[in-house]
CSV table of C-alpha atoms in Angstrom, one decimal:
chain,number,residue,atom,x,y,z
A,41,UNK,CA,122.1,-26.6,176.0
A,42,UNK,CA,121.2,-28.2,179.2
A,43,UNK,CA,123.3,-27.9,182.7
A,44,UNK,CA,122.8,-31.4,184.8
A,45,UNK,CA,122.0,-31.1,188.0
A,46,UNK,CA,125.2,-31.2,189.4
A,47,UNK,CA,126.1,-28.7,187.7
A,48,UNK,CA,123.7,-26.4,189.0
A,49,UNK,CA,123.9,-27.2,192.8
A,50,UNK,CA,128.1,-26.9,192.5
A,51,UNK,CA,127.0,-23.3,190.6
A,52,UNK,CA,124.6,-22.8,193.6
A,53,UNK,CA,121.9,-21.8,191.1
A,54,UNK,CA,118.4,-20.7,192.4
A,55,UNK,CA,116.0,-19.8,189.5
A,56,UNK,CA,112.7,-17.8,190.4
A,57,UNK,CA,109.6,-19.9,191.6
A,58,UNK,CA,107.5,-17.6,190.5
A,59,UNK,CA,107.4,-14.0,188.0
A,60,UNK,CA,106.6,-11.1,189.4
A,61,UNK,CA,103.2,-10.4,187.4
A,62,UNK,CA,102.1,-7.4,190.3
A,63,UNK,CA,101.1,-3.5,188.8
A,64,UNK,CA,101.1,-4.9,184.8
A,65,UNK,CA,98.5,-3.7,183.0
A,66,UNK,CA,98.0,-6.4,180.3
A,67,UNK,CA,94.6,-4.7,178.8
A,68,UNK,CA,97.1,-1.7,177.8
A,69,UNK,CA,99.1,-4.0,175.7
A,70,UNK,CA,96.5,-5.6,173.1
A,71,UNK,CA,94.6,-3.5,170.9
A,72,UNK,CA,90.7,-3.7,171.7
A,73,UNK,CA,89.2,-2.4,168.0
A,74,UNK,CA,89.2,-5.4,166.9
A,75,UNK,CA,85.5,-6.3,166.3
A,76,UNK,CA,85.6,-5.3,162.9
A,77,UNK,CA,87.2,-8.0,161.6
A,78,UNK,CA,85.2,-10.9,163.7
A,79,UNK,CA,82.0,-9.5,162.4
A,80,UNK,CA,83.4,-9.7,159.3
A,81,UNK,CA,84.5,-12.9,159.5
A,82,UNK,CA,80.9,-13.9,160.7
A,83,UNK,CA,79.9,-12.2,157.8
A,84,UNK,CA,81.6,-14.7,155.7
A,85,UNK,CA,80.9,-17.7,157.3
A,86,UNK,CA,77.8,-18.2,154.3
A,87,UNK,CA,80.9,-18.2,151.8
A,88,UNK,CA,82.8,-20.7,153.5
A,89,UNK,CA,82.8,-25.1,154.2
A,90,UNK,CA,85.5,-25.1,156.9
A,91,UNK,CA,87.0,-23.2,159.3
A,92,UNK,CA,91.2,-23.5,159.3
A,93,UNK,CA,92.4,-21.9,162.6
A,94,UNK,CA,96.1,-21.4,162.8
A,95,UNK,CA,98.0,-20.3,166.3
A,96,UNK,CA,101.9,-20.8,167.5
A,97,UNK,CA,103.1,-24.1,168.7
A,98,UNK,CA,105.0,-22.8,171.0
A,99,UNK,CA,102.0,-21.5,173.0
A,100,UNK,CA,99.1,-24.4,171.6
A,101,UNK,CA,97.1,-23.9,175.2
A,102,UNK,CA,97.0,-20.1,176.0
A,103,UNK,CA,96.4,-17.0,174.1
A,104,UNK,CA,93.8,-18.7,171.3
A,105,UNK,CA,91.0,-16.7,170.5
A,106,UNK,CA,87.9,-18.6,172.2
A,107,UNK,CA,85.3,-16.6,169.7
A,108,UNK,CA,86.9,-18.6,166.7
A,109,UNK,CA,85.4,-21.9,168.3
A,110,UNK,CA,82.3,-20.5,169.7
A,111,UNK,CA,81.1,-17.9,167.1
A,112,UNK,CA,82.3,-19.8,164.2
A,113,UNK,CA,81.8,-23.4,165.1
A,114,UNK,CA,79.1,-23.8,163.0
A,115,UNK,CA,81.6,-25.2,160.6
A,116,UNK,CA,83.7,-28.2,160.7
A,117,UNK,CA,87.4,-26.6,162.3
A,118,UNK,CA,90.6,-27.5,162.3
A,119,UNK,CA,93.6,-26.0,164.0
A,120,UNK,CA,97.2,-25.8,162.7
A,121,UNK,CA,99.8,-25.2,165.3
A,122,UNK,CA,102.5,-23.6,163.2
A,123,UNK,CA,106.4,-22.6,164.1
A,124,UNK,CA,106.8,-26.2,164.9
A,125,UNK,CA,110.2,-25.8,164.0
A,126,UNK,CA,110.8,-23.5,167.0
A,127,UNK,CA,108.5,-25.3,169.9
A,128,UNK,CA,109.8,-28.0,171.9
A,129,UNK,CA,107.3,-30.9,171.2
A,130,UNK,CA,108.6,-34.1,173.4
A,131,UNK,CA,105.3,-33.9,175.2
A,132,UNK,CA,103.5,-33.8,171.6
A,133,UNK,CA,100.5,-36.6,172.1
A,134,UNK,CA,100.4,-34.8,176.1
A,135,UNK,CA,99.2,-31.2,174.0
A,136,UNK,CA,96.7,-33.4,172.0
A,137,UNK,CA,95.0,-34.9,174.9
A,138,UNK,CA,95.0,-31.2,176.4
A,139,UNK,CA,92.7,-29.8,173.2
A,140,UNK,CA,90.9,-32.7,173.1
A,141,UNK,CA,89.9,-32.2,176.2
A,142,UNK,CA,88.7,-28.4,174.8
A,143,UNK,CA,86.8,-30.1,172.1
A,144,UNK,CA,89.6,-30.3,169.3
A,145,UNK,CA,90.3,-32.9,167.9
A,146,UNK,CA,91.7,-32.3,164.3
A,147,UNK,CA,95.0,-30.4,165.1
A,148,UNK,CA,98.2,-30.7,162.4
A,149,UNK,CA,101.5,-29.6,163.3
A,150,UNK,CA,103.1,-27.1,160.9
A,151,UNK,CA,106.2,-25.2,159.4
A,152,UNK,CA,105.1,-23.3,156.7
A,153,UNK,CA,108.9,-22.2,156.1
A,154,UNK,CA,109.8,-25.3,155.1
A,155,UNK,CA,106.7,-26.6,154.5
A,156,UNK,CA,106.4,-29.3,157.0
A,157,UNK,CA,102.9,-31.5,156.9
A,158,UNK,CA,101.4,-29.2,155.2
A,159,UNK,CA,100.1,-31.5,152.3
A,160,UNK,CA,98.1,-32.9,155.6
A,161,UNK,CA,95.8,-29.9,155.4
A,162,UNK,CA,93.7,-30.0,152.1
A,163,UNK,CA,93.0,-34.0,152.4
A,164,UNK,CA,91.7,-33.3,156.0
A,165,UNK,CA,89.9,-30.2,155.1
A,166,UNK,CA,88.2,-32.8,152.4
A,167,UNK,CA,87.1,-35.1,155.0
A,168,UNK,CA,86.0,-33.0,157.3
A,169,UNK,CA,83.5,-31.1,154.4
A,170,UNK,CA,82.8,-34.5,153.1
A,171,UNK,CA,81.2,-35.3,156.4
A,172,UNK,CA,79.4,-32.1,157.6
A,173,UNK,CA,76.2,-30.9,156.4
A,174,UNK,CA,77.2,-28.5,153.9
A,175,UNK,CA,73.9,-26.4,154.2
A,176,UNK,CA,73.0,-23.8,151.3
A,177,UNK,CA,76.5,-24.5,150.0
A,178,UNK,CA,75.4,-28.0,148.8
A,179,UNK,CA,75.2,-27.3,145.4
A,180,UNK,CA,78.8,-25.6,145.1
A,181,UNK,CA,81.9,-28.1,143.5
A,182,UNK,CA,84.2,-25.7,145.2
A,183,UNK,CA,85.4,-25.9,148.7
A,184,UNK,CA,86.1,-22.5,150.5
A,185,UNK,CA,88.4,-22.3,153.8
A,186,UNK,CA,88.5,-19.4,156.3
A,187,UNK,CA,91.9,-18.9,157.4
A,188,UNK,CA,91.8,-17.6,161.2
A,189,UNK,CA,94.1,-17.0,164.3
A,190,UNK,CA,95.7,-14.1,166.6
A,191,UNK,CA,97.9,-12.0,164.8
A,192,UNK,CA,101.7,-13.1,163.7
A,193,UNK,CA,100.8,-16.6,164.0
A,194,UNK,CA,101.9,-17.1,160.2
A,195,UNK,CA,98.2,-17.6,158.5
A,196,UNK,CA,99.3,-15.5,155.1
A,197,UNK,CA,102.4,-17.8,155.4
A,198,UNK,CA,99.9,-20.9,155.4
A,199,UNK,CA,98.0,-20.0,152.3
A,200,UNK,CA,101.5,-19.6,150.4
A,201,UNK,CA,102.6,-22.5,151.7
A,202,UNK,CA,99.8,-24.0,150.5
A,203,UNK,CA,99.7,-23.0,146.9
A,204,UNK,CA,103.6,-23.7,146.7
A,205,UNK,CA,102.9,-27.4,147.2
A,206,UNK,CA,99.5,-28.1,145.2
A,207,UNK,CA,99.7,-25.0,142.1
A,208,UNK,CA,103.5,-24.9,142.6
A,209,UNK,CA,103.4,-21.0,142.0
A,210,UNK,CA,104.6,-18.3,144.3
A,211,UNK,CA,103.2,-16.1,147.0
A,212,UNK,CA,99.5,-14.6,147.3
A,213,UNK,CA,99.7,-13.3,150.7
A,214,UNK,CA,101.6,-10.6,152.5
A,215,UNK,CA,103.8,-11.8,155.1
A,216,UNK,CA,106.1,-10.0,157.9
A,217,UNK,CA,107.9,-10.7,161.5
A,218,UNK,CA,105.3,-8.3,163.1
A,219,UNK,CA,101.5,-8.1,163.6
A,220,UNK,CA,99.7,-6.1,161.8
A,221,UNK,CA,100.5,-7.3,158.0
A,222,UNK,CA,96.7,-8.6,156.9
A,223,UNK,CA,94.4,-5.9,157.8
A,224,UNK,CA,91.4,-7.4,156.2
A,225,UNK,CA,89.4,-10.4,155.1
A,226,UNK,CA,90.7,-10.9,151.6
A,227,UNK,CA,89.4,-12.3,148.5
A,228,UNK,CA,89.5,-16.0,147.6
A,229,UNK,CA,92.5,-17.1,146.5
A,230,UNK,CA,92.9,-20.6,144.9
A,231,UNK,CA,95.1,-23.4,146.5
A,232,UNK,CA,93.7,-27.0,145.0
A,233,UNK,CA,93.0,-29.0,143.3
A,234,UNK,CA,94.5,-31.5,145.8
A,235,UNK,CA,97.8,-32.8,143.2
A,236,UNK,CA,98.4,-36.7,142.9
A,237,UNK,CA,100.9,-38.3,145.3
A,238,UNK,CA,99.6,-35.8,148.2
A,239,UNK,CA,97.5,-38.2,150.3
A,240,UNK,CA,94.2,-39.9,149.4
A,241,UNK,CA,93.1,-38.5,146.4
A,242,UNK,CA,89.3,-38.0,146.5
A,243,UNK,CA,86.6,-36.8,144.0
A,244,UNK,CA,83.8,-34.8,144.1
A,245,UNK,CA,80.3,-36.8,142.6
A,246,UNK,CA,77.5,-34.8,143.4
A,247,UNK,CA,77.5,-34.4,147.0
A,248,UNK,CA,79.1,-37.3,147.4
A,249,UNK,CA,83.3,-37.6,148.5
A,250,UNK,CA,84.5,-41.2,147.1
A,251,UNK,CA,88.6,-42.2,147.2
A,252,UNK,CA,89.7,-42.6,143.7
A,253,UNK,CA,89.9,-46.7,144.4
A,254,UNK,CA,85.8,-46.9,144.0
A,255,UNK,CA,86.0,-45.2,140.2
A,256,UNK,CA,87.1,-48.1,139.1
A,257,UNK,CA,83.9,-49.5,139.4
A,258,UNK,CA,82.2,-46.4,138.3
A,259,UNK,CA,80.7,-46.2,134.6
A,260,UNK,CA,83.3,-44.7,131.7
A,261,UNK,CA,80.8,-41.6,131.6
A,262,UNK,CA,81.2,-40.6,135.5
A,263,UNK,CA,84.5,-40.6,135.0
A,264,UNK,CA,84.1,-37.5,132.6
A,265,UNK,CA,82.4,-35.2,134.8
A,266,UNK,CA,84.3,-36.4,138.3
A,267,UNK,CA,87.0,-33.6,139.5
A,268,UNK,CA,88.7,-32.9,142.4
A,269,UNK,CA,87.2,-30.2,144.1
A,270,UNK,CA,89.2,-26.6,143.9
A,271,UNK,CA,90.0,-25.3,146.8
A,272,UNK,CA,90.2,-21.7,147.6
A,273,UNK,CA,91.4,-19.9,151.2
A,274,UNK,CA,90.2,-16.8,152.5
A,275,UNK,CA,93.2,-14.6,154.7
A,276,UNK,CA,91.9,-12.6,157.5
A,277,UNK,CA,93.2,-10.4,159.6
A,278,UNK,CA,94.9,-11.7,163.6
A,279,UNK,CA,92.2,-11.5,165.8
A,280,UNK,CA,93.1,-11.3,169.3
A,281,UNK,CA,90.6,-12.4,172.6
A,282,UNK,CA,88.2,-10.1,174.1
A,283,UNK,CA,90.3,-10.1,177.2
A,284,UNK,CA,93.3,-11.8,178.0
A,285,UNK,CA,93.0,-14.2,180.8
A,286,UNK,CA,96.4,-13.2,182.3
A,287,UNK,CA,99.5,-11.2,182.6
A,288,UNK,CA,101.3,-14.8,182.2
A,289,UNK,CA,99.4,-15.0,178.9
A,290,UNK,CA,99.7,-11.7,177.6
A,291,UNK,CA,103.9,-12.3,178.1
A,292,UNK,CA,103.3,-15.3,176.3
A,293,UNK,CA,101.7,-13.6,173.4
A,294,UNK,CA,104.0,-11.0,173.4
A,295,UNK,CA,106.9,-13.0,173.2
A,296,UNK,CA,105.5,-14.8,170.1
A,297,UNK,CA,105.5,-11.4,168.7
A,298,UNK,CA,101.7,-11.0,168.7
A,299,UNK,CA,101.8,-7.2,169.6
A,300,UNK,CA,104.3,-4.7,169.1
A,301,UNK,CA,107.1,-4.9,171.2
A,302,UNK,CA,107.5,-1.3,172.8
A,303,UNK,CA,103.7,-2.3,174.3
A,304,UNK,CA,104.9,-4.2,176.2
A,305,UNK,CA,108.4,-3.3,177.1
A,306,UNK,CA,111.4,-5.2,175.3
A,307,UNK,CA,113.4,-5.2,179.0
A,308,UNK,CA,110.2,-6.7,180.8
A,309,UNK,CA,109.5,-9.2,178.0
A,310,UNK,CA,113.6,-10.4,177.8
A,311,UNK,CA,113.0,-10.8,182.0
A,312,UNK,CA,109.9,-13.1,181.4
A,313,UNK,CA,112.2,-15.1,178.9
A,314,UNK,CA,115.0,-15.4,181.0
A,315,UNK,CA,113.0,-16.8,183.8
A,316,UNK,CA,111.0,-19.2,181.8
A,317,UNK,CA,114.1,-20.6,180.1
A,318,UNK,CA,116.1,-21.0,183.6
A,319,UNK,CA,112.9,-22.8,185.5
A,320,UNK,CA,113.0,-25.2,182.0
A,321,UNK,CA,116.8,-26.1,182.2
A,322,UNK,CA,117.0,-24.4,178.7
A,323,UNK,CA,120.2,-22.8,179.0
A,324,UNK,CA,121.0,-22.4,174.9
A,325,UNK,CA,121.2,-18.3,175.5
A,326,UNK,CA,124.7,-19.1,177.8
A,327,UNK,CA,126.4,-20.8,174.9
A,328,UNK,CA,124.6,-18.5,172.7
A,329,UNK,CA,126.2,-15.5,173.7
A,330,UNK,CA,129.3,-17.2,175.1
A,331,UNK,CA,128.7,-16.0,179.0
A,332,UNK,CA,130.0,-16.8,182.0
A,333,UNK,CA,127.2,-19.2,183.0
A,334,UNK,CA,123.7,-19.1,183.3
A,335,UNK,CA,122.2,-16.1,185.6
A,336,UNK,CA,118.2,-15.3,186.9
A,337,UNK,CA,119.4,-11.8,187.2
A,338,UNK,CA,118.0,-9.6,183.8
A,339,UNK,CA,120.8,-6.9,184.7
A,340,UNK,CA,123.6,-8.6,184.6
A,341,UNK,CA,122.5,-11.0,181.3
A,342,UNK,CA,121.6,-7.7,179.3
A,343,UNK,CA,124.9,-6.0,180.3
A,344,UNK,CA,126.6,-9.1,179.1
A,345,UNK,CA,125.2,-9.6,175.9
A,346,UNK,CA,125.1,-5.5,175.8
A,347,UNK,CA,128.9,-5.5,175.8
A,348,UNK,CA,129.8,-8.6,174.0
A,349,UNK,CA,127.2,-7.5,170.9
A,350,UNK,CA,129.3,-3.6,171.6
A,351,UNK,CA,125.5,-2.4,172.2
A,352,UNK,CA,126.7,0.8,174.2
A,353,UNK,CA,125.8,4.2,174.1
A,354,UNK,CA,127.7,7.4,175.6
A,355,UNK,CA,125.6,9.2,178.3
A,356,UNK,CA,126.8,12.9,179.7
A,357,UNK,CA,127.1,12.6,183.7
A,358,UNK,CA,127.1,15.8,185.2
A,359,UNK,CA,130.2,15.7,188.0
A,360,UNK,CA,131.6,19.0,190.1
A,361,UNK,CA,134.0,19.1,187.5
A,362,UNK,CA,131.8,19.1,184.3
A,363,UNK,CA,130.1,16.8,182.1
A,364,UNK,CA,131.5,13.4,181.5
A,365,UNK,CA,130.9,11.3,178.6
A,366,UNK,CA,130.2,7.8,180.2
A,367,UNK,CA,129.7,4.6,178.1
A,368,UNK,CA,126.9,2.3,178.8
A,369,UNK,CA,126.0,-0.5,178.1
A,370,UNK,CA,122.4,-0.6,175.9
A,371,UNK,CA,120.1,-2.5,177.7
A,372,UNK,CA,117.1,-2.2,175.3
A,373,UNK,CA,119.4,-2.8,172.3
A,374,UNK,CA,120.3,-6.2,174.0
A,375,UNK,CA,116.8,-7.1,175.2
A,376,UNK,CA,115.6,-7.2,171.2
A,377,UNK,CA,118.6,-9.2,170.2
A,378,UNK,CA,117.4,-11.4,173.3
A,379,UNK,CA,113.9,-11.7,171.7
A,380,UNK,CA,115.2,-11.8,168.4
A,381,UNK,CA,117.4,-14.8,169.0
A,382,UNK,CA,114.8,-16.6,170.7
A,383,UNK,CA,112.3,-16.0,168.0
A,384,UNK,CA,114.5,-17.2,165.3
A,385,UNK,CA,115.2,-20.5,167.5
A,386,UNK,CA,118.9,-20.1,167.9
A,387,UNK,CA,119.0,-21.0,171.5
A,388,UNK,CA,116.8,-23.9,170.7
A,389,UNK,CA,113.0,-25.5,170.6
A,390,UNK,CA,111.1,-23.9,173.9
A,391,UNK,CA,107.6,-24.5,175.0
A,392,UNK,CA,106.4,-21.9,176.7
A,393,UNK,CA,103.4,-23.5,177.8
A,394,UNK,CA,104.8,-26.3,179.8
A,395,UNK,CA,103.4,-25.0,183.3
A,396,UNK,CA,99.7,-25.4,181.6
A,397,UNK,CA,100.5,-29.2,180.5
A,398,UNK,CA,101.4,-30.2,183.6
A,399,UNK,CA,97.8,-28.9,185.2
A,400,UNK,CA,96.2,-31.9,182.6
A,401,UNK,CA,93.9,-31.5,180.4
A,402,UNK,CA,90.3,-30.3,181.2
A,403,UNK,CA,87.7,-31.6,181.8
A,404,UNK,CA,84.6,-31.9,178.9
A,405,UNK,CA,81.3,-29.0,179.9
A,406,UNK,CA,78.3,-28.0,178.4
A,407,UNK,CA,78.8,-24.4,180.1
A,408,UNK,CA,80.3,-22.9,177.0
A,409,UNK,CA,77.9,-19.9,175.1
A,410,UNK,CA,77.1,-21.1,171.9
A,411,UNK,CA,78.3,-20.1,168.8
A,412,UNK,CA,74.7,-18.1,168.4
A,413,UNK,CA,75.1,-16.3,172.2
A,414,UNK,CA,78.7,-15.0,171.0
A,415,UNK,CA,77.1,-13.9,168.0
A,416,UNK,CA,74.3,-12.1,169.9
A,417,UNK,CA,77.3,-10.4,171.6
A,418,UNK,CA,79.7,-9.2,169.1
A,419,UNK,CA,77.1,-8.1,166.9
A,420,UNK,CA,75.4,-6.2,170.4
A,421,UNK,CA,78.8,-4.4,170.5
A,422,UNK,CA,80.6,-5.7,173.0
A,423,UNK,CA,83.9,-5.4,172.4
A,424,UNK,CA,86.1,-8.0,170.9
């Protein structure tokens, strides 16, 4: 829901210019043992045609993993921003231009809950192994995808996605709300052939990819040993960046439930929400919860939706006359049904990275370490 203007000058509301980011630690809320599973990613790599990189839509400029580009580039890549459903994407083709600008420029739009676009993904993975250099994987007829991205970004949910819509059976993958579920590169696991009536159709003729219009010109006994290529995904487990570039970020990241909440703090995290949906105009959370009106103040929204939710708790207060059993109103209670509620959309699409957009998208450099200088550093033990 959206107040006008008006509105908010009668209400003589004055939302925070800025959030308090002073004394946060944001090193002490990711997990730094994570190097194990980008080596063994890198590991892979000799396995694998293309590299599928999946991360929220909700945050499609901050909190990717910059080694997925660099130390894996040496495959053709493609990122899917999933959670579409819950990311506010009027500035869509604005977002584009921004990754472009970052050297991406095959990005597909997801919601792997209802399985939005996702028949997108196989033809484009096609066409972008059709035109690499496949090196000593040339003489394979199977295609093999890496499936990478920061934790709780909904890559298992991908690959079942996946084989719902082209081997219409269930689920291969573990999913859950939190991070944590994949724990380590997994087998193959099949998701093609690509199924008729699911984009253009192509074939696999040596090393060759042809559409399906130019075997009609091809001889009777081509057509016998011409198949669609199968298609199998590899899971892996969320990788987060060496270091995150800011506190902003890190809240970011945290509120798209890439860490454990109690890292970070569920009252801090429910402040940095509040704030970003009152300097966006996204007032859902009022209507939501049926308050009074919209409010910068943490406090007082917790205490509301504390009391209207019956989140309380008794608390002993000693007094000159004895104990006294006083009720109060759970503020940590009401900060995860805060999160919660925003995570599950009900107060409505929200892009969190709106302040990045309107910076513009950067600028093209040649000042990036290569793919084989990240290597070099990962495998040197730096840690990741």
């Amino acid at each position: 829901m959206r107040l006008s203007a008006v509105a908010l000058r009668a209400a003589g509301a004055a939302w925070r210019e800025c959030f308090p980011l002073q004394g946060r630690d944001v090193a002490r809320w990711f997990p730094g043992h994570m190097a194990k599973g980008l080596k063994k990613m890198q590991s892979s790599l000799k396995l694998v045609d293309c590299v599928v990189e999946v991360h929220d839509a909700r945050i499609p400029l901050s909190g990717r993993n910059p080694l997925f580009q660099e130390t894996l580039g040496l495959k053709p890549h493609l990122l899917v921003l999933n959670k579409m459903d819950l990311a506010d994407l009027t500035e869509q083709r604005k977002i584009q231009q921004h990754l472009a600008g970052e050297g991406l420029k095959h990005v597909i739009f997801t919601n792997c809950i209802k399985d939005e676009n996702i028949k997108q993904i196989i033809p484009k993975v096609i066409e972008l192994v059709g035109s690499s250099y496949r090196y000593h994987r040339s003489e394979n007829l199977d295609y093999c995808i890496l499936v990478v991205g920061v934790p709780n970004v909904g890559k298992s949910s991908l690959i079942n996605s996946l084989r719902r819509q082209h081997l219409r059976t269930g689920k291969a993958a573990r999913v859950g709300g939190e991070p944590g579920i994949t724990r380590a590169v997994m087998s193959r696991v099949q998701v093609g052939p690509l199924w008729p009536g699911t984009g253009a159709c192509l074939v696999l003729l040596s090393n060759l990819v042809l559409p399906m219009t130019v075997l009609s010109h091809t001889p009777l006994h081509l057509h016998r040993v011409c198949e669609r290529p199968l298609i199998f995904l590899m899971d892996t487990p969320g990788v987060l960046a060496p270091r995150i570039g800011s506190v902003e970020t890190g809240l970011k990241l945290a509120l798209c439930g890439t860490v454990l909440d109690h890292l970070v703090g569920e009252e801090t995290m429910a402040d940095y929400l509040l704030y970003t949906l009152n300097r966006h105009q996204l007032f859902g959370y009022v209507q939501h919860y049926g308050l009074d009106g919209a409010s910068d103040d943490i406090e007082h929204v917790l205490k509301r939706v504390a009391m209207r939710l019956r989140k309380t708790r008794k608390v002993k207060v000693l007094t000159g006359t004895g104990d006294v059993n006083v009720v109060q109103p759970n503020y940590s209670a009401a900060a995860q049904d805060f999160l919660r509620t925003f995570r599950s959309g009900l107060i409505g699409p929200v892009m969190l990275d709106r302040d990045v957009l309107q910076d513009g998208p950067p600028a093209d450099t040649d000042s990036a370490p290569t793919a084989w200088q990240m290597a070099s550093r990962t495998s040197s033990g730096q840690s990741v």
